[in-house]
Tab-separated table of C-alpha atoms in Angstrom:
chain	number	residue	atom	x	y	z
A	30	MET	CA	-4.830	23.845	18.167
A	31	ASN	CA	-7.708	21.919	16.604
A	32	GLU	CA	-8.545	18.279	17.226
A	33	ARG	CA	-6.682	17.010	14.153
A	34	ALA	CA	-3.515	18.819	15.232
A	35	CYS	CA	-3.790	17.272	18.696
A	36	TRP	CA	-3.999	13.763	17.213
A	37	LEU	CA	-0.897	14.468	15.129
A	38	ALA	CA	1.001	15.978	18.057
A	39	LEU	CA	0.306	13.023	20.351
A	40	HIS	CA	1.148	10.620	17.517
A	41	ARG	CA	4.619	12.174	17.319
A	42	ALA	CA	5.277	11.805	21.056
A	43	PRO	CA	8.363	9.638	21.727
A	44	GLY	CA	8.012	6.466	23.749
A	45	ILE	CA	4.239	6.039	23.439
A	46	GLY	CA	3.609	3.772	20.447
A	47	SER	CA	0.240	2.514	19.269
A	48	ILE	CA	-0.597	0.585	22.445
A	49	GLY	CA	0.378	3.481	24.695
A	50	PHE	CA	-1.639	5.873	22.550
A	51	GLY	CA	-4.691	3.651	22.929
A	52	ARG	CA	-4.206	3.483	26.692
A	53	LEU	CA	-4.029	7.286	26.924
A	54	LEU	CA	-7.190	7.598	24.847
A	55	LYS	CA	-9.040	5.347	27.281
A	56	GLU	CA	-7.640	7.220	30.268
A	57	TYR	CA	-8.250	10.769	28.997
A	58	GLY	CA	-10.877	10.448	26.279
A	59	SER	CA	-9.066	12.503	23.627
A	60	PRO	CA	-5.563	13.607	22.556
A	61	ALA	CA	-6.459	17.205	23.430
A	62	ALA	CA	-7.138	16.162	27.021
A	63	VAL	CA	-3.768	14.386	27.218
A	64	LEU	CA	-1.927	17.469	25.973
A	65	ALA	CA	-3.861	19.709	28.353
A	66	ALA	CA	-2.794	17.822	31.493
A	67	PRO	CA	0.198	15.532	30.767
A	68	GLU	CA	1.303	15.527	34.419
A	69	LYS	CA	-1.694	13.346	35.286
A	70	ALA	CA	-0.730	10.550	32.888
A	71	THR	CA	0.764	7.426	34.429
A	72	ASN	CA	3.590	5.128	33.268
A	73	LEU	CA	5.258	7.731	31.039
A	74	SER	CA	8.984	8.385	30.716
A	75	ASN	CA	10.491	11.782	31.500
A	76	GLU	CA	11.197	12.239	27.783
A	77	THR	CA	7.548	11.631	26.927
A	78	ARG	CA	6.295	13.977	29.654
A	79	HIS	CA	8.655	16.705	28.466
A	80	TYR	CA	7.362	16.347	24.903
A	81	LEU	CA	3.717	16.421	26.002
A	82	ARG	CA	4.369	19.699	27.816
A	83	GLN	CA	6.029	21.135	24.694
A	84	PRO	CA	4.826	19.280	21.564
A	85	ASP	CA	6.633	19.788	18.271
A	86	TRP	CA	3.998	21.982	16.659
A	87	GLY	CA	6.379	22.786	13.797
A	88	ALA	CA	6.431	19.114	12.787
A	89	VAL	CA	2.647	18.942	13.167
A	90	GLU	CA	2.354	21.917	10.832
A	91	GLN	CA	4.416	19.924	8.317
A	92	ASP	CA	1.851	17.106	8.524
A	93	LEU	CA	-1.046	19.534	8.117
A	94	LYS	CA	0.569	21.225	5.130
A	95	TRP	CA	0.918	17.859	3.389
A	96	LEU	CA	-2.745	17.106	4.103
A	97	GLU	CA	-3.837	20.338	2.390
A	98	GLN	CA	-3.010	18.873	-1.032
A	99	PRO	CA	-5.721	17.156	-3.155
A	100	GLU	CA	-6.494	13.475	-2.529
A	101	ARG	CA	-4.679	13.451	0.827
A	102	TYR	CA	-6.465	12.353	3.967
A	103	LEU	CA	-6.023	11.581	7.645
A	104	LEU	CA	-7.986	8.857	9.413
A	105	THR	CA	-7.887	8.534	13.201
A	106	LEU	CA	-9.205	5.840	15.511
A	107	ALA	CA	-12.098	8.177	16.276
A	108	ASP	CA	-13.212	8.324	12.624
A	109	PRO	CA	-16.108	6.063	11.562
A	110	GLY	CA	-14.249	5.479	8.286
A	111	TYR	CA	-11.280	3.862	10.039
A	112	PRO	CA	-10.770	0.371	8.498
A	113	PRO	CA	-12.784	-2.079	10.642
A	114	LEU	CA	-10.392	-5.023	10.262
A	115	LEU	CA	-7.412	-2.877	11.219
A	116	ARG	CA	-9.263	-1.605	14.279
A	117	GLU	CA	-9.437	-5.221	15.537
A	118	ILE	CA	-5.679	-5.832	15.799
A	119	PRO	CA	-3.994	-5.505	19.220
A	120	ASP	CA	-2.071	-2.344	18.268
A	121	PRO	CA	-3.992	-0.411	15.592
A	122	PRO	CA	-2.190	2.733	14.436
A	123	PRO	CA	-3.877	5.790	15.960
A	124	VAL	CA	-3.610	7.732	12.713
A	125	LEU	CA	-3.314	6.834	9.038
A	126	PHE	CA	-2.011	9.143	6.328
A	127	ILE	CA	-3.610	8.358	2.961
A	128	HIS	CA	-2.867	9.532	-0.565
A	129	GLY	CA	-5.713	8.335	-2.768
A	130	ASP	CA	-9.097	6.861	-1.899
A	131	PRO	CA	-9.545	6.200	1.859
A	132	SER	CA	-12.731	4.177	1.337
A	133	LEU	CA	-10.683	1.382	-0.260
A	134	LEU	CA	-9.183	0.548	3.131
A	135	SER	CA	-12.536	-0.826	4.285
A	136	LEU	CA	-13.016	-3.076	1.245
A	137	PRO	CA	-12.053	-6.796	1.308
A	138	GLN	CA	-8.336	-7.125	0.682
A	139	LEU	CA	-5.732	-9.789	0.005
A	140	ALA	CA	-2.116	-9.072	0.884
A	141	ILE	CA	0.432	-10.456	-1.587
A	142	VAL	CA	4.023	-10.428	-0.337
A	143	GLY	CA	7.299	-12.183	-0.985
A	144	SER	CA	10.935	-11.859	-1.963
A	145	ARG	CA	12.509	-8.598	-3.095
A	146	ASN	CA	14.597	-10.685	-5.516
A	147	PRO	CA	12.144	-13.228	-6.913
A	148	SER	CA	12.616	-15.539	-9.845
A	149	PRO	CA	10.976	-14.432	-13.109
A	150	THR	CA	8.390	-17.174	-12.547
A	151	GLY	CA	7.678	-15.924	-9.035
A	152	ALA	CA	7.130	-12.346	-10.180
A	153	GLU	CA	4.897	-13.523	-13.015
A	154	THR	CA	2.891	-15.712	-10.629
A	155	ALA	CA	2.361	-12.810	-8.218
A	156	ALA	CA	1.144	-10.582	-11.046
A	157	GLN	CA	-1.184	-13.260	-12.432
A	158	PHE	CA	-2.732	-14.006	-9.024
A	159	ALA	CA	-3.178	-10.272	-8.407
A	160	THR	CA	-4.850	-9.721	-11.772
A	161	TYR	CA	-7.277	-12.619	-11.286
A	162	LEU	CA	-8.194	-11.802	-7.698
A	163	ALA	CA	-8.444	-8.052	-8.300
A	164	SER	CA	-10.826	-8.796	-11.160
A	165	SER	CA	-12.828	-11.037	-8.795
A	166	GLY	CA	-13.414	-8.244	-6.282
A	167	LEU	CA	-10.508	-8.311	-3.842
A	168	VAL	CA	-8.335	-5.232	-3.398
A	169	ILE	CA	-4.675	-6.239	-3.618
A	170	THR	CA	-2.552	-4.841	-0.790
A	171	SER	CA	1.227	-4.936	-0.518
A	172	GLY	CA	4.240	-2.907	0.579
A	173	LEU	CA	5.585	-1.181	-2.574
A	174	ALA	CA	8.893	-3.046	-2.204
A	175	LEU	CA	10.961	-4.426	-5.054
A	176	GLY	CA	10.096	-7.856	-6.402
A	177	ILE	CA	6.861	-9.596	-5.423
A	178	ASP	CA	5.283	-6.456	-3.926
A	179	ALA	CA	5.735	-4.502	-7.143
A	180	ALA	CA	4.515	-7.423	-9.268
A	181	ALA	CA	1.352	-7.658	-7.145
A	182	HIS	CA	0.599	-3.939	-7.481
A	183	GLU	CA	1.239	-4.055	-11.228
A	184	GLY	CA	-0.970	-7.120	-11.623
A	185	ALA	CA	-3.866	-5.287	-9.974
A	186	LEU	CA	-3.286	-2.205	-12.125
A	187	ALA	CA	-3.271	-4.427	-15.217
A	188	ALA	CA	-6.790	-5.506	-14.222
A	189	LYS	CA	-7.747	-1.797	-14.067
A	190	ALA	CA	-8.455	-2.371	-10.384
A	191	PRO	CA	-7.408	-0.365	-7.330
A	192	THR	CA	-4.483	-1.504	-5.212
A	193	ILE	CA	-3.216	-0.373	-1.803
A	194	ALA	CA	0.458	0.182	-0.955
A	195	VAL	CA	1.422	0.426	2.718
A	196	ALA	CA	4.616	2.441	3.140
A	197	GLY	CA	7.359	2.250	5.741
A	198	THR	CA	8.090	5.971	5.383
A	199	GLY	CA	6.215	9.227	5.503
A	200	LEU	CA	4.100	9.647	2.368
A	201	ASP	CA	6.177	12.608	1.231
A	202	ARG	CA	8.790	10.004	0.285
A	203	VAL	CA	8.768	6.976	-2.006
A	204	TYR	CA	10.897	3.995	-1.062
A	205	PRO	CA	12.472	2.574	-3.079
A	206	ALA	CA	12.874	5.734	-5.164
A	207	ARG	CA	12.670	3.771	-8.420
A	208	HIS	CA	9.009	3.060	-7.618
A	209	ARG	CA	8.019	6.724	-7.842
A	210	ALA	CA	6.037	6.132	-11.044
A	211	LEU	CA	4.392	3.027	-9.580
A	212	ALA	CA	3.429	4.936	-6.421
A	213	HIS	CA	1.942	7.719	-8.543
A	214	ALA	CA	-0.129	5.184	-10.496
A	215	ILE	CA	-1.331	3.504	-7.295
A	216	ALA	CA	-2.418	6.806	-5.740
A	217	LYS	CA	-4.282	7.780	-8.909
A	218	GLY	CA	-6.762	4.896	-8.659
A	219	GLY	CA	-6.001	3.234	-5.325
A	220	ALA	CA	-4.295	4.368	-2.141
A	221	LEU	CA	-0.899	4.875	-0.554
A	222	VAL	CA	-1.096	4.434	3.228
A	223	SER	CA	1.279	5.055	6.119
A	224	GLU	CA	1.117	5.429	9.880
A	225	PHE	CA	4.405	7.331	9.846
A	226	PRO	CA	4.407	11.135	10.035
A	227	ILE	CA	5.506	13.257	7.111
A	228	GLY	CA	9.295	13.379	6.844
A	229	THR	CA	9.884	9.880	8.270
A	230	PRO	CA	12.814	8.213	6.429
A	231	PRO	CA	13.004	4.484	5.544
A	232	LEU	CA	14.421	3.268	8.858
A	233	PRO	CA	14.858	-0.526	9.274
A	234	GLN	CA	12.615	-0.649	12.351
A	235	ASN	CA	9.720	0.863	10.388
A	236	PHE	CA	9.143	-2.122	8.143
A	237	PRO	CA	8.039	-4.752	10.697
A	238	ARG	CA	5.540	-2.136	11.935
A	239	ARG	CA	4.464	-1.565	8.335
A	240	ASN	CA	3.985	-5.310	7.893
A	241	ARG	CA	1.380	-5.528	10.670
A	242	LEU	CA	-0.711	-2.970	8.745
A	243	ILE	CA	-0.480	-4.994	5.533
A	244	SER	CA	-1.800	-8.075	7.321
A	245	GLY	CA	-4.193	-6.143	9.551
A	246	LEU	CA	-5.995	-4.550	6.608
A	247	SER	CA	-6.414	-7.854	4.800
A	248	LEU	CA	-8.606	-10.934	4.989
A	249	GLY	CA	-5.636	-13.089	4.073
A	250	ILE	CA	-1.947	-13.045	3.182
A	251	LEU	CA	-0.436	-14.826	0.188
A	252	VAL	CA	3.316	-15.487	0.221
A	253	VAL	CA	4.582	-16.190	-3.286
A	254	GLU	CA	8.340	-16.684	-2.878
A	255	ALA	CA	10.309	-16.198	0.328
A	256	ALA	CA	13.645	-17.272	1.744
A	257	LEU	CA	13.805	-18.388	5.363
A	258	GLN	CA	14.904	-14.902	6.498
A	259	SER	CA	12.391	-12.997	4.356
A	260	GLY	CA	10.455	-10.156	5.954
A	261	SER	CA	7.346	-11.512	4.257
A	262	LEU	CA	7.350	-14.359	6.793
A	263	ILE	CA	6.913	-11.701	9.487
A	264	THR	CA	3.853	-10.427	7.643
A	265	ALA	CA	2.455	-13.956	7.385
A	266	ARG	CA	2.999	-14.709	11.071
A	267	LEU	CA	1.511	-11.394	12.131
A	268	GLY	CA	-1.475	-12.253	9.957
A	269	ALA	CA	-1.855	-15.625	11.650
A	270	GLU	CA	-1.727	-13.936	15.069
A	271	GLN	CA	-4.392	-11.486	13.877
A	272	GLY	CA	-6.651	-14.353	12.810
A	273	ARG	CA	-6.109	-13.901	9.079
A	274	GLU	CA	-5.916	-16.690	6.509
A	275	VAL	CA	-2.347	-17.439	5.409
A	276	PHE	CA	-1.613	-18.910	1.982
A	277	ALA	CA	1.688	-20.036	0.481
A	278	ILE	CA	2.730	-21.217	-2.973
A	279	PRO	CA	5.110	-24.199	-2.878
A	280	GLY	CA	8.182	-24.502	-5.061
A	281	SER	CA	11.134	-26.715	-5.821
A	282	ILE	CA	12.962	-28.232	-2.866
A	283	HIS	CA	16.153	-26.956	-4.524
A	284	ASN	CA	14.972	-23.336	-4.640
A	285	PRO	CA	16.024	-21.245	-1.585
A	286	LEU	CA	13.119	-18.895	-2.337
A	287	ALA	CA	10.676	-21.747	-1.721
A	288	ARG	CA	11.915	-22.623	1.751
A	289	GLY	CA	10.062	-19.842	3.516
A	290	CYS	CA	6.805	-20.893	1.878
A	291	HIS	CA	7.430	-24.535	2.765
A	292	ARG	CA	8.016	-23.580	6.403
A	293	LEU	CA	4.739	-21.632	6.459
A	294	ILE	CA	2.905	-24.627	5.013
A	295	ARG	CA	4.391	-26.892	7.691
A	296	GLU	CA	3.206	-24.364	10.292
A	297	GLY	CA	-0.355	-24.459	8.973
A	298	ALA	CA	-0.526	-22.097	6.004
A	299	LYS	CA	-2.783	-23.263	3.195
A	300	LEU	CA	-0.993	-24.581	0.141
A	301	VAL	CA	-2.335	-22.970	-3.021
A	302	GLU	CA	-1.649	-23.759	-6.660
A	303	THR	CA	-4.108	-21.440	-8.395
A	304	ALA	CA	-5.744	-18.089	-7.689
A	305	GLN	CA	-9.062	-19.926	-7.635
A	306	ASP	CA	-7.847	-21.808	-4.531
A	307	ILE	CA	-7.674	-18.485	-2.685
A	308	TRP	CA	-11.027	-17.271	-3.966
A	309	GLU	CA	-12.679	-20.482	-2.766
A	310	GLU	CA	-11.366	-19.739	0.746
A	311	LEU	CA	-11.966	-15.991	0.892
A	312	GLY	CA	-15.041	-15.659	-1.296
A	313	PRO	CA	-17.450	-16.650	1.511
A	314	LEU	CA	-15.719	-14.166	3.867
A	315	VAL	CA	-16.140	-11.329	1.408
A	316	GLY	CA	-19.935	-11.615	1.497
A	317	SER	CA	-21.844	-8.537	0.485
A	318	MET	CA	-18.638	-6.527	0.188
A	319	ALA	CA	-17.870	-8.419	-3.020
A	320	ASP	CA	-21.166	-7.327	-4.555
A	321	LEU	CA	-19.903	-3.811	-5.236
A	322	GLN	CA	-20.443	-2.995	-8.895
A	323	PRO	CA	-17.200	-3.589	-10.831
A	324	GLN	CA	-17.706	-0.416	-12.821
A	325	GLU	CA	-17.797	1.560	-9.570
A	326	LYS	CA	-14.756	-0.148	-8.074
A	327	HIS	CA	-12.671	0.328	-11.195
A	328	LYS	CA	-14.115	3.615	-12.363
A	329	LYS	CA	-11.247	5.842	-11.271
A	330	ILE	CA	-8.585	3.756	-13.002
A	331	GLU	CA	-10.561	3.398	-16.212
A	332	GLU	CA	-11.240	7.130	-16.251
A	333	SER	CA	-7.591	7.944	-15.605
A	334	SER	CA	-6.468	6.076	-18.716
A	335	ARG	CA	-9.048	7.997	-20.773
A	336	ASP	CA	-7.790	11.338	-19.460
A	337	PRO	CA	-6.969	13.753	-22.331
A	338	GLU	CA	-3.367	13.873	-21.127
A	339	TYR	CA	-3.008	10.178	-22.002
A	340	GLN	CA	-4.023	10.902	-25.585
A	341	ILE	CA	-1.574	13.801	-25.705
A	342	LEU	CA	1.169	11.437	-24.555
A	343	LEU	CA	0.208	8.797	-27.137
A	344	ASP	CA	0.141	11.407	-29.901
A	345	CYS	CA	3.596	12.620	-28.877
A	346	LEU	CA	4.917	9.068	-28.681
A	347	GLY	CA	3.978	7.867	-32.149
A	348	TYR	CA	5.500	4.648	-33.471
A	349	ASP	CA	9.181	5.563	-33.233
A	350	PRO	CA	10.975	4.698	-29.971
A	351	LEU	CA	11.465	7.733	-27.730
A	352	PRO	CA	13.041	8.263	-24.283
A	353	ILE	CA	11.141	9.829	-21.384
A	354	ASP	CA	13.107	13.090	-21.567
A	355	THR	CA	11.938	13.676	-25.133
A	356	LEU	CA	8.335	12.880	-24.212
A	357	VAL	CA	8.441	15.309	-21.280
A	358	GLU	CA	9.713	18.036	-23.599
A	359	ARG	CA	7.110	17.301	-26.295
A	360	CYS	CA	4.104	16.928	-23.990
A	361	GLY	CA	4.778	19.730	-21.553
A	362	LEU	CA	3.989	17.393	-18.633
A	363	THR	CA	6.120	16.660	-15.582
A	364	ALA	CA	8.546	13.744	-15.652
A	365	GLU	CA	6.640	12.106	-12.766
A	366	ALA	CA	3.317	12.347	-14.621
A	367	VAL	CA	4.810	10.975	-17.841
A	368	SER	CA	6.467	8.052	-15.999
A	369	SER	CA	3.198	7.169	-14.270
A	370	MET	CA	1.169	7.327	-17.479
A	371	LEU	CA	3.739	5.236	-19.358
A	372	LEU	CA	3.455	2.548	-16.673
A	373	MET	CA	-0.353	2.510	-16.922
A	374	LEU	CA	-0.269	2.370	-20.732
A	375	GLU	CA	2.312	-0.428	-20.665
A	376	LEU	CA	0.190	-2.467	-18.237
A	377	GLN	CA	-2.775	-2.017	-20.592
A	378	GLY	CA	-0.713	-3.249	-23.551
A	379	ARG	CA	-0.997	0.062	-25.407
A	380	ILE	CA	2.734	0.812	-25.486
A	381	THR	CA	5.934	-1.236	-25.352
A	382	ALA	CA	8.986	-0.543	-23.181
A	383	LEU	CA	12.302	-1.057	-24.975
A	384	PRO	CA	15.882	-1.354	-23.686
A	385	GLY	CA	17.488	1.951	-22.827
A	386	GLY	CA	14.345	3.459	-21.316
A	387	ARG	CA	12.604	4.049	-24.654
A	388	TYR	CA	8.933	3.522	-25.496
A	389	LEU	CA	6.759	3.159	-28.580
A	390	ARG	CA	3.071	2.671	-29.300
A	391	CYS	CA	1.785	-0.796	-30.075
A	392	GLY	CA	0.452	-1.385	-33.566
A	393	LYS	CA	-3.101	-2.076	-32.333
A	394	GLU	CA	-3.321	1.503	-31.047
A	395	GLY	CA	-3.479	2.753	-34.585
A	396	GLN	CA	-6.333	0.367	-35.423
A	397	SER	CA	-8.718	1.351	-32.623
């Protein structure tokens, strides 16, 4: 087996984890060396030793098959393109699966997280902050969850800027399933990222691990709305432990979704009222990384919305409300592609979503 397959095989070994993987790398020098002589490794369980003697090459082949598709990548700790900030955390993931642009992971990022059931104001605030800061040069990173996560991703897409979604599953799955179109749009101009092998389901224990990647990739973490038991507080605290800036937006003392933010502020998070407050803190940290030409950073997203297929979809849509099924039939495109393009066009204000899952073109489209 080649070197990539050895990384994937060792990554799937039970009972090792990121810290154990790093220890084995230091002890042996490479995953191939570990697999060649597992009996020499110390502090391993019998289950782990048994696996190392007989790795699950069938599962590894599943990973490799997924990686054969366009715009899919694998980064390992040995790759020079591995995100430098993530490499600094105590337990960096040994491998990263990426669907989209892997270079984005090394750009300056802000994580925006919060409640899965935010208030309308909270969701709007997350989107507005994301749009402003994405336009200023920060890549917006979040977890593809319902609520604040989705609003943050959509706010970045509205700015025609890339955004990064860190998944708690294998990248052959989208969780929650209703975000399939959003995930497709993110991958088209940004990146979907996961440390979990292909086929990994959305297990509860995956998401705290996912959260350390969200904070580890980022310069800072913004919590928009969060109850006291919100998982976003885990992300914020992991970020603080990793030396990241933590920001929180205050709210009403009567709002349960403000209590998590208030606790973070009492613990030392920086209270912010505007997106400019965050830029004033992170701008100096961005340094030369923020000098990337905007047209280069946003090129892929701008080009995607000028793709001929978008014009085909607009021509099929017209000015009478139509459901997705009809558009799929008229355009000859897949339902996933149509859903993704509709989301992008809606974020750009070129179409309007109506009740019942119907869409129509905005009047200004006919005047351009």
